Coordinates of C-alpha atoms and ligand atoms in Angstrom, one line a residue:
M1 CA 90.2 1.1 31.4
E2 CA 92.1 4.3 30.8
A3 CA 92.3 4.9 34.5
Y4 CA 94.2 1.6 34.9
N5 CA 97.6 3.1 34.0
L6 CA 97.1 6.0 36.2
T7 CA 96.4 3.9 39.2
V8 CA 99.5 1.7 38.8
K9 CA 101.8 2.2 41.8
P10 CA 105.2 3.7 41.0
W11 CA 107.1 0.6 42.0
C12 CA 104.9 -1.5 39.8
S13 CA 105.3 0.7 36.7
C14 CA 109.1 0.6 37.3
L15 CA 108.9 -3.2 37.3
L16 CA 106.8 -3.1 34.2
L17 CA 109.3 -0.8 32.5
G18 CA 112.2 -2.9 33.6
L19 CA 110.5 -6.0 32.3
F20 CA 109.8 -4.3 29.0
A21 CA 113.4 -3.3 28.7
V22 CA 114.6 -6.8 29.3
I23 CA 112.2 -8.2 26.8
T24 CA 113.3 -5.7 24.1
F25 CA 116.9 -6.4 24.9
L26 CA 116.4 -10.1 24.6
S27 CA 114.3 -9.9 21.5
S28 CA 116.8 -7.7 19.7
F29 CA 119.1 -10.7 20.0
A30 CA 116.4 -13.1 19.1
N31 CA 115.7 -11.1 16.0
A32 CA 119.3 -11.1 14.7
E33 CA 119.3 -13.6 11.9
T34 CA 122.0 -15.7 10.3
H35 CA 121.8 -15.8 6.5
Y36 CA 123.2 -18.9 4.8
H37 CA 124.2 -18.7 1.1
E38 CA 126.1 -20.8 -1.4
F39 CA 128.0 -18.7 -3.9
V40 CA 129.2 -20.9 -6.8
I41 CA 131.9 -19.1 -8.9
Q42 CA 131.2 -20.3 -12.4
A43 CA 131.6 -19.2 -16.0
K44 CA 128.4 -18.4 -17.8
P45 CA 127.7 -17.2 -21.4
V46 CA 126.3 -13.7 -21.4
K47 CA 125.3 -11.6 -24.5
R48 CA 126.0 -7.8 -24.4
L49 CA 126.8 -5.4 -27.3
C50 CA 125.8 -8.1 -29.8
R51 CA 128.4 -10.5 -28.6
I52 CA 128.5 -13.5 -26.3
H53 CA 131.2 -13.7 -23.7
N54 CA 131.8 -16.4 -21.2
I55 CA 132.0 -14.3 -18.0
I56 CA 132.8 -15.3 -14.4
T57 CA 129.7 -15.1 -12.2
V58 CA 128.2 -16.1 -8.9
N59 CA 125.5 -18.8 -9.4
G60 CA 125.3 -17.8 -13.1
Q61 CA 123.9 -14.4 -12.1
F62 CA 125.1 -11.1 -13.5
P63 CA 125.2 -8.9 -11.4
G64 CA 125.5 -11.4 -8.6
P65 CA 122.9 -12.1 -6.0
A66 CA 121.8 -9.2 -3.7
L67 CA 122.2 -9.8 0.0
E68 CA 119.3 -8.3 2.1
V69 CA 120.2 -8.2 5.7
R70 CA 119.6 -6.3 8.9
N71 CA 122.1 -4.5 11.2
G72 CA 123.2 -7.1 13.7
D73 CA 122.7 -10.1 11.4
S74 CA 125.4 -12.7 10.6
L75 CA 126.3 -14.1 7.2
V76 CA 127.6 -17.5 6.3
I77 CA 128.6 -17.7 2.7
K78 CA 130.1 -20.8 1.3
V79 CA 132.1 -20.0 -1.8
V80 CA 132.6 -22.9 -4.2
N81 CA 135.0 -22.1 -7.0
I82 CA 134.3 -24.1 -10.1
A83 CA 135.8 -21.5 -12.4
Q84 CA 139.2 -21.6 -14.0
Y85 CA 140.7 -18.7 -11.9
N86 CA 141.9 -18.3 -8.4
I87 CA 139.4 -16.0 -6.6
T88 CA 138.5 -14.4 -3.3
L89 CA 135.4 -12.3 -2.3
H90 CA 135.5 -9.1 -0.4
W91 CA 132.5 -7.6 1.6
H92 CA 133.3 -4.0 0.8
G93 CA 132.8 -1.7 3.8
I94 CA 132.0 -4.4 6.3
R95 CA 134.1 -3.7 9.4
Q96 CA 135.0 -7.4 10.1
L97 CA 135.8 -6.5 13.7
R98 CA 138.8 -8.7 14.9
N99 CA 138.0 -10.9 11.9
P100 CA 140.3 -10.1 9.0
W101 CA 139.9 -13.8 7.9
A102 CA 136.6 -12.8 6.3
D103 CA 137.8 -9.7 4.6
G104 CA 139.0 -11.3 1.4
P105 CA 141.7 -9.3 -0.5
S106 CA 143.8 -12.0 -2.0
Y107 CA 147.3 -12.4 -0.6
V108 CA 146.5 -9.8 2.1
T109 CA 144.1 -11.6 4.5
Q110 CA 143.9 -14.9 2.8
C111 CA 145.3 -17.1 0.0
P112 CA 143.0 -17.4 -3.0
I113 CA 140.4 -20.1 -3.3
R114 CA 141.8 -22.4 -6.0
P115 CA 139.7 -23.8 -8.8
G116 CA 137.8 -26.8 -7.3
A117 CA 138.2 -25.5 -3.7
T118 CA 135.8 -23.9 -1.2
Y119 CA 135.9 -21.4 1.6
T120 CA 133.2 -20.2 3.9
Y121 CA 133.1 -16.5 4.9
R122 CA 131.5 -16.0 8.3
F123 CA 130.9 -12.5 9.6
T124 CA 128.5 -10.3 11.6
I125 CA 127.3 -6.8 10.8
I126 CA 127.9 -4.5 13.8
N127 CA 126.4 -1.0 13.8
Q128 CA 126.3 -0.4 10.1
E129 CA 123.2 0.5 8.1
G130 CA 122.7 1.5 4.5
T131 CA 124.3 0.1 1.3
L132 CA 127.4 -1.9 0.9
W133 CA 128.4 -4.4 -1.7
W134 CA 130.6 -7.4 -2.3
H135 CA 133.0 -8.1 -5.1
A136 CA 135.8 -10.4 -6.2
H137 CA 139.2 -9.2 -4.9
S138 CA 141.6 -11.0 -7.1
E139 CA 143.0 -9.6 -10.4
W140 CA 140.2 -8.1 -12.5
L141 CA 137.5 -10.7 -11.7
R142 CA 135.4 -8.0 -10.0
A143 CA 134.6 -6.7 -13.5
T144 CA 131.7 -9.2 -13.5
V145 CA 131.7 -10.7 -10.0
Y146 CA 129.9 -8.2 -7.8
G147 CA 126.5 -7.7 -6.0
A148 CA 124.7 -5.5 -3.5
L149 CA 124.8 -5.9 0.3
N150 CA 121.8 -4.0 1.6
I151 CA 121.7 -3.5 5.3
H152 CA 118.4 -2.6 6.8
P153 CA 117.8 -1.2 10.3
K154 CA 117.1 -3.8 13.1
W155 CA 113.6 -5.1 13.4
G156 CA 111.2 -2.4 14.6
F157 CA 113.7 0.4 14.0
P158 CA 112.9 3.0 11.4
Y159 CA 115.1 4.8 8.9
P160 CA 115.9 8.4 10.0
F161 CA 113.7 9.6 7.1
S162 CA 110.1 8.8 6.2
T163 CA 109.8 5.2 5.0
P164 CA 110.1 4.9 1.2
T165 CA 107.4 3.0 -0.6
Q166 CA 110.0 1.0 -2.6
E167 CA 113.7 0.4 -2.6
Y168 CA 115.7 -0.2 -5.7
T169 CA 119.4 -1.0 -6.0
I170 CA 121.4 0.5 -8.9
L171 CA 124.8 -1.2 -9.5
L172 CA 126.8 0.8 -11.9
G173 CA 129.4 -1.3 -13.8
E174 CA 131.8 -1.4 -16.7
W175 CA 131.5 -3.9 -19.5
F176 CA 134.5 -5.0 -21.6
D177 CA 133.8 -6.5 -25.0
R178 CA 136.7 -8.9 -24.2
N179 CA 137.7 -11.1 -21.3
P180 CA 138.7 -8.5 -18.6
M181 CA 141.4 -10.9 -17.4
D182 CA 142.9 -10.8 -20.9
V183 CA 142.7 -7.0 -20.9
L184 CA 144.7 -7.0 -17.6
K185 CA 147.2 -9.6 -18.9
Q186 CA 147.9 -7.5 -22.0
A187 CA 148.5 -4.3 -20.0
L188 CA 150.8 -6.1 -17.6
F189 CA 152.8 -7.4 -20.5
T190 CA 153.1 -4.2 -22.4
G191 CA 153.4 -1.8 -19.4
A192 CA 150.9 0.5 -21.1
A193 CA 147.6 1.6 -19.7
P194 CA 144.9 -1.1 -20.0
N195 CA 142.2 -0.8 -22.7
V196 CA 139.2 1.2 -21.5
S197 CA 135.7 -0.5 -21.2
D198 CA 133.2 -0.6 -24.0
A199 CA 130.1 0.3 -22.0
Y200 CA 128.9 1.3 -18.6
T201 CA 126.0 -0.7 -17.2
I202 CA 123.1 -0.3 -14.8
N203 CA 122.4 -3.6 -13.1
G204 CA 124.4 -5.3 -15.9
Q205 CA 122.6 -3.6 -18.8
P206 CA 124.2 -0.9 -21.0
G207 CA 120.9 0.6 -22.0
D208 CA 119.4 2.3 -25.0
L209 CA 122.4 4.2 -26.2
Y210 CA 124.4 1.1 -27.1
R211 CA 124.1 -1.5 -30.0
C212 CA 121.9 -4.5 -29.4
S213 CA 121.0 -3.4 -25.9
S214 CA 117.6 -1.6 -25.8
K215 CA 115.5 -4.7 -25.4
E216 CA 117.0 -5.3 -22.0
T217 CA 117.3 -1.8 -20.7
V218 CA 116.5 -1.6 -17.0
R219 CA 113.1 -0.1 -16.2
I220 CA 112.1 1.2 -12.8
P221 CA 108.3 1.6 -12.5
I222 CA 107.1 4.4 -10.2
E223 CA 103.7 5.6 -9.0
S224 CA 103.1 9.4 -9.3
G225 CA 103.7 11.0 -6.0
E226 CA 105.6 8.1 -4.3
T227 CA 109.0 8.4 -2.8
I228 CA 111.5 5.6 -3.3
L229 CA 114.9 4.8 -2.0
L230 CA 117.7 4.3 -4.6
R231 CA 120.8 2.5 -3.4
I232 CA 123.5 3.5 -5.9
V233 CA 126.8 1.6 -6.0
N234 CA 129.7 2.3 -8.2
S235 CA 131.0 -1.2 -9.1
A236 CA 132.9 0.0 -12.1
L237 CA 136.5 -1.2 -12.4
N238 CA 138.3 1.9 -13.3
Q239 CA 136.0 4.9 -13.6
E240 CA 134.4 7.5 -11.3
L241 CA 130.9 8.4 -12.6
F242 CA 128.3 11.1 -12.6
F243 CA 124.8 9.9 -12.1
T244 CA 121.6 11.8 -12.8
I245 CA 117.9 11.5 -13.5
A246 CA 116.1 13.7 -16.1
N247 CA 114.1 16.5 -14.6
H248 CA 114.3 15.0 -11.1
Q249 CA 116.0 16.1 -7.9
M250 CA 117.4 13.5 -5.5
T251 CA 117.9 13.8 -1.8
V252 CA 121.1 12.1 -0.5
V253 CA 120.4 10.4 2.8
G254 CA 123.4 8.1 3.2
V255 CA 126.8 7.2 1.8
D256 CA 128.9 4.0 2.4
A257 CA 126.5 2.6 5.0
A258 CA 126.4 5.8 7.2
Y259 CA 123.5 8.2 7.3
T260 CA 123.9 11.8 6.1
K261 CA 122.0 15.0 6.6
P262 CA 119.4 15.1 3.8
F263 CA 121.0 17.0 0.9
P264 CA 119.2 17.8 -2.4
T265 CA 121.1 17.4 -5.6
R266 CA 120.6 16.9 -9.3
V267 CA 123.9 15.0 -9.8
V268 CA 125.7 12.3 -7.8
M269 CA 129.4 11.9 -8.2
I270 CA 130.4 8.4 -7.2
G271 CA 133.8 6.7 -7.3
P272 CA 134.4 3.0 -7.5
G273 CA 133.8 1.4 -4.1
Q274 CA 131.4 4.1 -3.0
T275 CA 127.7 3.9 -2.4
T276 CA 125.1 6.7 -2.2
N277 CA 121.5 6.3 -1.0
V278 CA 119.1 8.8 -2.4
L279 CA 115.4 9.5 -2.0
L280 CA 113.5 10.1 -5.2
T281 CA 110.0 11.5 -5.4
A282 CA 107.9 11.1 -8.5
D283 CA 106.8 14.7 -8.6
Q284 CA 107.1 15.4 -12.3
P285 CA 104.4 15.0 -15.1
P286 CA 103.8 11.3 -15.7
A287 CA 106.2 10.3 -18.5
H288 CA 109.4 8.2 -19.0
Y289 CA 112.6 9.7 -17.9
Y290 CA 116.2 8.5 -18.4
I291 CA 118.4 7.7 -15.5
A292 CA 122.0 8.1 -16.8
A293 CA 125.6 7.7 -15.8
R294 CA 128.8 8.6 -17.5
A295 CA 132.5 9.3 -16.7
Y296 CA 133.9 11.8 -14.3
N297 CA 137.4 11.8 -15.7
T298 CA 140.2 13.7 -14.1
A299 CA 143.3 12.2 -15.6
M300 CA 144.8 14.4 -18.3
N301 CA 145.5 13.0 -21.8
A302 CA 144.4 9.6 -20.8
P303 CA 141.8 7.7 -22.9
F304 CA 138.6 6.9 -21.1
D305 CA 135.2 5.3 -22.0
N306 CA 133.1 8.3 -22.9
T307 CA 129.8 6.5 -23.4
T308 CA 126.6 6.9 -21.4
T309 CA 124.6 4.1 -19.7
T310 CA 120.9 4.6 -19.2
A311 CA 117.9 3.0 -17.4
I312 CA 114.3 4.3 -17.6
L313 CA 112.2 5.7 -14.8
E314 CA 108.6 4.9 -15.8
Y315 CA 105.7 6.6 -14.3
K316 CA 103.0 3.9 -14.3
S317 CA 100.3 6.3 -15.4
A318 CA 102.4 7.1 -18.4
S319 CA 103.1 3.6 -19.6
C320 CA 99.7 2.9 -21.4
S321 CA 99.7 5.9 -23.6
T322 CA 103.4 5.5 -24.6
K323 CA 102.9 1.8 -25.4
K324 CA 100.1 2.7 -27.8
G325 CA 101.7 5.6 -29.5
Q326 CA 105.2 4.2 -29.2
S327 CA 106.2 7.8 -29.8
S328 CA 107.4 9.4 -26.7
R329 CA 111.1 8.6 -26.2
P330 CA 112.2 9.0 -22.6
I331 CA 113.5 12.4 -21.7
L332 CA 117.4 12.6 -21.6
P333 CA 119.1 14.4 -18.7
Q334 CA 122.0 16.8 -18.9
L335 CA 125.2 15.3 -17.5
P336 CA 128.1 17.4 -16.3
A337 CA 131.1 17.7 -18.5
Y338 CA 133.6 14.7 -18.1
N339 CA 136.1 16.9 -16.3
D340 CA 133.6 18.9 -14.2
T341 CA 135.5 18.9 -10.9
A342 CA 133.5 21.9 -9.6
T343 CA 130.3 19.7 -9.7
A344 CA 132.2 16.8 -8.0
T345 CA 133.6 19.0 -5.3
A346 CA 130.2 20.6 -4.6
F347 CA 128.7 17.2 -4.3
N348 CA 131.3 16.0 -1.8
A349 CA 131.1 19.2 0.2
G350 CA 127.3 18.7 0.7
L351 CA 127.9 15.4 2.6
K352 CA 127.6 15.7 6.4
S353 CA 126.9 13.1 9.0
L354 CA 123.3 13.0 10.1
S355 CA 124.1 14.1 13.7
Q356 CA 127.2 15.3 15.6
V357 CA 129.8 12.6 15.7
N358 CA 132.8 11.6 17.8
V359 CA 135.9 12.5 15.8
P360 CA 139.3 12.1 17.5
T361 CA 140.4 15.7 18.2
T362 CA 143.9 14.7 19.3
I363 CA 146.0 12.4 17.2
D364 CA 148.7 9.8 17.9
E365 CA 149.6 9.1 14.3
N366 CA 150.0 12.0 11.9
L367 CA 150.4 10.4 8.5
F368 CA 151.0 12.1 5.2
F369 CA 150.6 9.9 2.1
T370 CA 151.4 11.0 -1.4
V371 CA 149.3 9.1 -3.9
G372 CA 149.8 9.0 -7.6
L373 CA 151.2 7.3 -10.7
G374 CA 154.7 6.9 -11.9
L375 CA 156.8 5.5 -14.7
N376 CA 159.4 2.8 -14.6
N377 CA 162.3 3.4 -17.0
C378 CA 163.3 0.5 -19.2
T379 CA 166.7 -0.7 -20.2
R380 CA 165.2 -1.3 -23.7
P381 CA 162.7 1.6 -24.1
N382 CA 159.9 1.0 -26.7
S383 CA 160.5 -2.8 -26.6
P384 CA 157.2 -4.9 -26.5
R385 CA 157.3 -4.7 -22.7
C386 CA 157.8 -1.0 -22.5
Q387 CA 154.8 0.5 -24.3
G388 CA 154.1 3.1 -21.7
P389 CA 154.7 6.9 -22.3
N390 CA 158.2 7.4 -23.8
G391 CA 159.0 3.8 -23.8
T392 CA 158.4 3.2 -20.0
R393 CA 156.1 1.1 -17.9
F394 CA 153.3 2.4 -15.8
T395 CA 153.5 2.1 -12.0
A396 CA 151.9 3.8 -9.0
S397 CA 152.8 4.4 -5.4
I398 CA 152.1 5.8 -2.0
N399 CA 155.0 7.7 -0.4
N400 CA 157.2 6.5 -3.2
V401 CA 156.6 2.8 -2.4
S402 CA 154.9 0.8 -5.1
F403 CA 153.1 -2.0 -3.3
V404 CA 154.0 -5.5 -4.3
F405 CA 151.5 -8.2 -3.3
P406 CA 153.1 -11.4 -1.9
T407 CA 152.7 -14.6 -3.9
I408 CA 153.8 -17.4 -1.6
N409 CA 151.7 -16.5 1.5
S410 CA 149.1 -13.9 2.6
L411 CA 150.2 -11.1 4.8
M412 CA 147.8 -12.0 7.5
Q413 CA 148.6 -15.7 7.6
A414 CA 152.4 -14.9 7.6
Y415 CA 151.9 -12.5 10.5
Y416 CA 149.6 -14.8 12.5
Q417 CA 152.0 -17.8 12.1
G418 CA 155.1 -15.7 12.5
V419 CA 156.5 -16.6 9.0
P420 CA 159.3 -14.1 8.3
G421 CA 160.3 -12.7 4.9
I422 CA 156.8 -11.9 3.6
F423 CA 156.6 -8.3 4.5
T424 CA 158.4 -5.5 6.4
T425 CA 156.9 -2.9 8.7
D426 CA 158.9 0.1 7.6
F427 CA 156.3 1.9 5.5
P428 CA 157.2 5.6 5.6
P429 CA 154.7 7.8 7.5
V430 CA 155.7 10.8 5.3
P431 CA 157.2 10.9 1.8
P432 CA 161.0 10.3 1.8
I433 CA 161.5 13.5 -0.1
Q434 CA 159.4 16.7 0.2
F435 CA 158.7 18.4 -3.1
N436 CA 156.0 20.5 -4.7
Y437 CA 153.6 17.6 -5.1
T438 CA 151.2 19.3 -7.4
G439 CA 153.7 21.4 -9.3
N440 CA 156.1 20.5 -12.1
V441 CA 157.8 17.4 -10.6
N442 CA 161.4 16.6 -11.4
R443 CA 161.7 13.5 -13.6
G444 CA 164.0 12.0 -11.1
L445 CA 161.1 11.5 -8.7
W446 CA 158.8 9.7 -11.2
Q447 CA 160.1 6.2 -10.5
P448 CA 159.0 4.7 -7.1
V449 CA 160.6 1.8 -5.2
P450 CA 158.8 -1.5 -5.2
G451 CA 158.2 -3.1 -1.8
T452 CA 155.8 -5.0 0.5
K453 CA 155.8 -2.5 3.4
L454 CA 153.2 -2.3 6.2
Y455 CA 152.7 0.5 8.7
K456 CA 152.2 -0.7 12.3
L457 CA 149.5 0.9 14.5
K458 CA 149.0 0.4 18.2
Y459 CA 145.6 -0.8 19.1
G460 CA 143.4 2.2 19.9
S461 CA 145.7 4.8 18.4
K462 CA 144.1 7.9 16.9
V463 CA 145.1 8.2 13.3
Q464 CA 145.0 11.1 10.8
I465 CA 146.0 10.5 7.2
V466 CA 146.3 13.2 4.6
F467 CA 146.2 11.8 1.1
Q468 CA 148.1 14.2 -1.2
D469 CA 147.6 13.7 -4.9
T470 CA 150.7 14.3 -7.0
S471 CA 151.1 15.6 -10.5
I472 CA 153.5 12.8 -11.5
V473 CA 152.3 11.7 -14.9
T474 CA 149.0 13.3 -14.2
T475 CA 146.9 14.7 -11.4
E476 CA 143.9 12.6 -10.8
D477 CA 141.1 11.9 -8.3
H478 CA 142.1 8.6 -6.7
P479 CA 139.2 6.9 -4.8
I480 CA 141.1 5.6 -1.7
H481 CA 139.5 2.7 0.1
L482 CA 140.5 1.5 3.6
H483 CA 139.6 -2.1 4.6
G484 CA 138.3 -2.9 8.1
Y485 CA 137.4 0.7 8.9
Q486 CA 135.0 3.6 8.5
F487 CA 136.7 6.9 8.7
Y488 CA 135.7 10.6 9.0
V489 CA 136.5 12.8 6.1
V490 CA 137.5 15.9 8.1
G491 CA 138.8 18.1 5.3
S492 CA 139.8 18.4 1.6
G493 CA 141.2 21.0 -0.7
F494 CA 143.3 21.7 -3.8
G495 CA 147.0 22.2 -4.3
N496 CA 149.5 21.1 -1.6
F497 CA 148.2 20.5 1.9
N498 CA 149.2 23.2 4.4
P499 CA 149.2 21.7 7.9
S500 CA 148.6 25.0 9.7
T501 CA 146.0 26.8 7.6
D502 CA 144.2 23.7 6.4
T503 CA 144.0 21.9 9.7
A504 CA 142.3 25.0 11.2
K505 CA 139.4 24.5 8.8
F506 CA 138.7 20.8 9.6
N507 CA 135.2 19.7 10.4
F508 CA 135.1 17.9 13.8
I509 CA 131.3 18.4 14.2
D510 CA 129.5 16.4 11.5
P511 CA 132.1 15.2 8.9
P512 CA 130.8 12.3 6.7
Q513 CA 131.8 8.8 7.6
R514 CA 133.0 6.7 4.6
N515 CA 135.1 3.8 3.6
T516 CA 136.2 5.2 0.2
I517 CA 137.2 8.8 -0.5
G518 CA 138.6 10.7 -3.5
S519 CA 142.0 12.3 -3.1
N520 CA 140.9 15.3 -5.2
P521 CA 142.7 15.8 -8.5
G522 CA 145.7 17.9 -7.8
G523 CA 144.6 18.2 -4.2
W524 CA 144.3 16.4 -0.9
V525 CA 141.8 14.9 1.5
A526 CA 142.2 14.3 5.3
I527 CA 140.6 11.4 7.2
R528 CA 140.6 10.4 10.9
F529 CA 139.8 7.1 12.6
V530 CA 140.6 5.2 15.8
A531 CA 142.6 2.0 15.1
D532 CA 140.2 -0.2 17.1
N533 CA 140.2 -3.2 14.7
P534 CA 143.3 -5.4 15.0
G535 CA 144.5 -7.2 11.9
I536 CA 146.1 -6.4 8.6
W537 CA 144.0 -4.0 6.5
L538 CA 144.7 -3.0 2.9
L539 CA 144.5 0.6 1.9
H540 CA 144.3 1.2 -1.9
C541 CA 143.1 3.1 -4.9
H542 CA 139.8 1.5 -6.0
L543 CA 140.7 2.0 -9.7
D544 CA 141.8 -1.6 -10.3
S545 CA 144.5 -0.5 -12.9
H546 CA 146.1 1.7 -10.2
L547 CA 145.8 -1.0 -7.6
R548 CA 147.7 -3.5 -9.8
W549 CA 150.4 -0.8 -10.5
G550 CA 151.0 -0.6 -6.7
L551 CA 148.8 2.3 -5.4
A552 CA 148.3 0.4 -2.2
M553 CA 149.8 -0.2 1.3
A554 CA 148.6 -2.1 4.4
F555 CA 148.2 -1.3 8.1
L556 CA 149.2 -3.8 10.7
V557 CA 147.0 -3.0 13.6
E558 CA 148.3 -4.8 16.7
N559 CA 146.2 -6.6 19.2
G560 CA 145.2 -4.6 22.3
V561 CA 144.6 -6.1 25.7
G562 CA 142.4 -9.1 26.3
Q563 CA 140.2 -11.2 24.0
S564 CA 137.9 -8.3 22.9
Q565 CA 140.9 -6.5 21.4
T566 CA 142.5 -9.5 19.8
V567 CA 142.2 -11.1 16.3
I568 CA 140.1 -14.2 16.5
P569 CA 141.7 -17.5 15.4
P570 CA 141.5 -18.3 11.7
P571 CA 138.7 -20.7 10.5
A572 CA 139.8 -24.2 9.8
D573 CA 139.0 -24.0 6.1
L574 CA 141.1 -20.9 5.4
P575 CA 142.8 -21.5 2.1
Q576 CA 146.5 -22.2 2.2
C577 CA 148.9 -20.9 -0.5
Ligands
C2O601 CU1 136.2 -2.8 -2.7 CU2 140.0 -3.7 -1.5 O1 138.1 -3.2 -2.2

């Protein structure tokens, strides 16, 4: 029988190979699936920290349902809103090629889904693998409305690392012992910073270090010697986090649905919006170990939630003995100090794309965006509506423009239908005034100008953006998220960006690909991408308090030539304002 292959004539083996290629080509299509889901937005009583709150959920679940899909699959998600709030859902990190209608930020790509209304999101996953997530994109509803979106390789394709024996998703969240919508409402009234959360959570559970919580602490069973994949998502509303596991090392293999070179670390720093995939090997003595997360806080003199959330990594061989004796408490890990920027920087510096990537080396659009907070002066300082620092109101901006969301139409609908007066396209490519961004900034520059300004990009243009943090009010690491794109993080540093010396050090070989990146506290970060996705795409700080203060802008990427470079028509059920 073995001789058979050898005797096959060359033309014949070519034919066989060709046939094989056709079959695999066809079956790769046949294997792409469409997943249908109904997401009912509804209130549900949930008890945490000894108190019951009526929280907004999807299908009564908290966190919401996890979507398990493969690269190439399509999703059809019918959202039925039976809650009391307007809502939209965003599929964070999905590129939504030519399909802004499925992206979700409210008043940007769609009008909100009203109570009693429905809208069906339809989209396809194209060339993305790893971990993404979905969340509400309307006011502060994402405090409880979020879930995982795990994208596995196509059928028959392996991971670029040895197959883990198990996969486990870890959604890090923030819990408020109040209705988060009321926390927001109060902050918008007073102009002060919103109250901080009362707990962090792992898959909705605060863990052993909080009142009335230890019965429901998340437990992850593991077999001695096995290697599992943890998909870590920061779904917290307003806080970057450090994540660690007692006595264990992790190996990072992906971020934001893009593979990275395997990189060993004891600590993961993760900003809201970001995801990190790590391999974890059970190579320690069988016991129970805490998995823990707490704040990485870079804003100075700002209150923050300094509590610690935990879950338990349980070696199966250890569980019997501990149950009997009930003695051995899990081992607690060391976490970095709250302001340990050195650890955060080292973590980010370790991230590289798995292989060499295609970064645009020439650029058509050289954008320089200052990002930071600000203060609006009041005519009646210290009045109930001016409870910010020194009787002001908090605000935030990019290039001195504080983004104002439209209220009577969405940007994308106004653009598509040619409705004037909703936005302008004069967003400044550089700050209107140059100053020492990270130095002692003159008070006259603390108050930005409100506006709904977009920046126009030609289809296919090669874009560089340098995000420069400012020291206005405080320096801070702002996790900047760009909708509709994945970009390369080509460089970062501290102080003011220097175009000549800093550009020379950019990584054009294997920079990591992400959808959310920190500005660096008192520093800068540079990204590059090709504007190959037409539509209107929001760019914003993923700390929701900053987003609401105006730390946002949007790109209007024009259509290119022909259908394949043009925004598809809106679905018939797209909500109207
Ligand atoms: Cu994850 Cu505009 O958001």
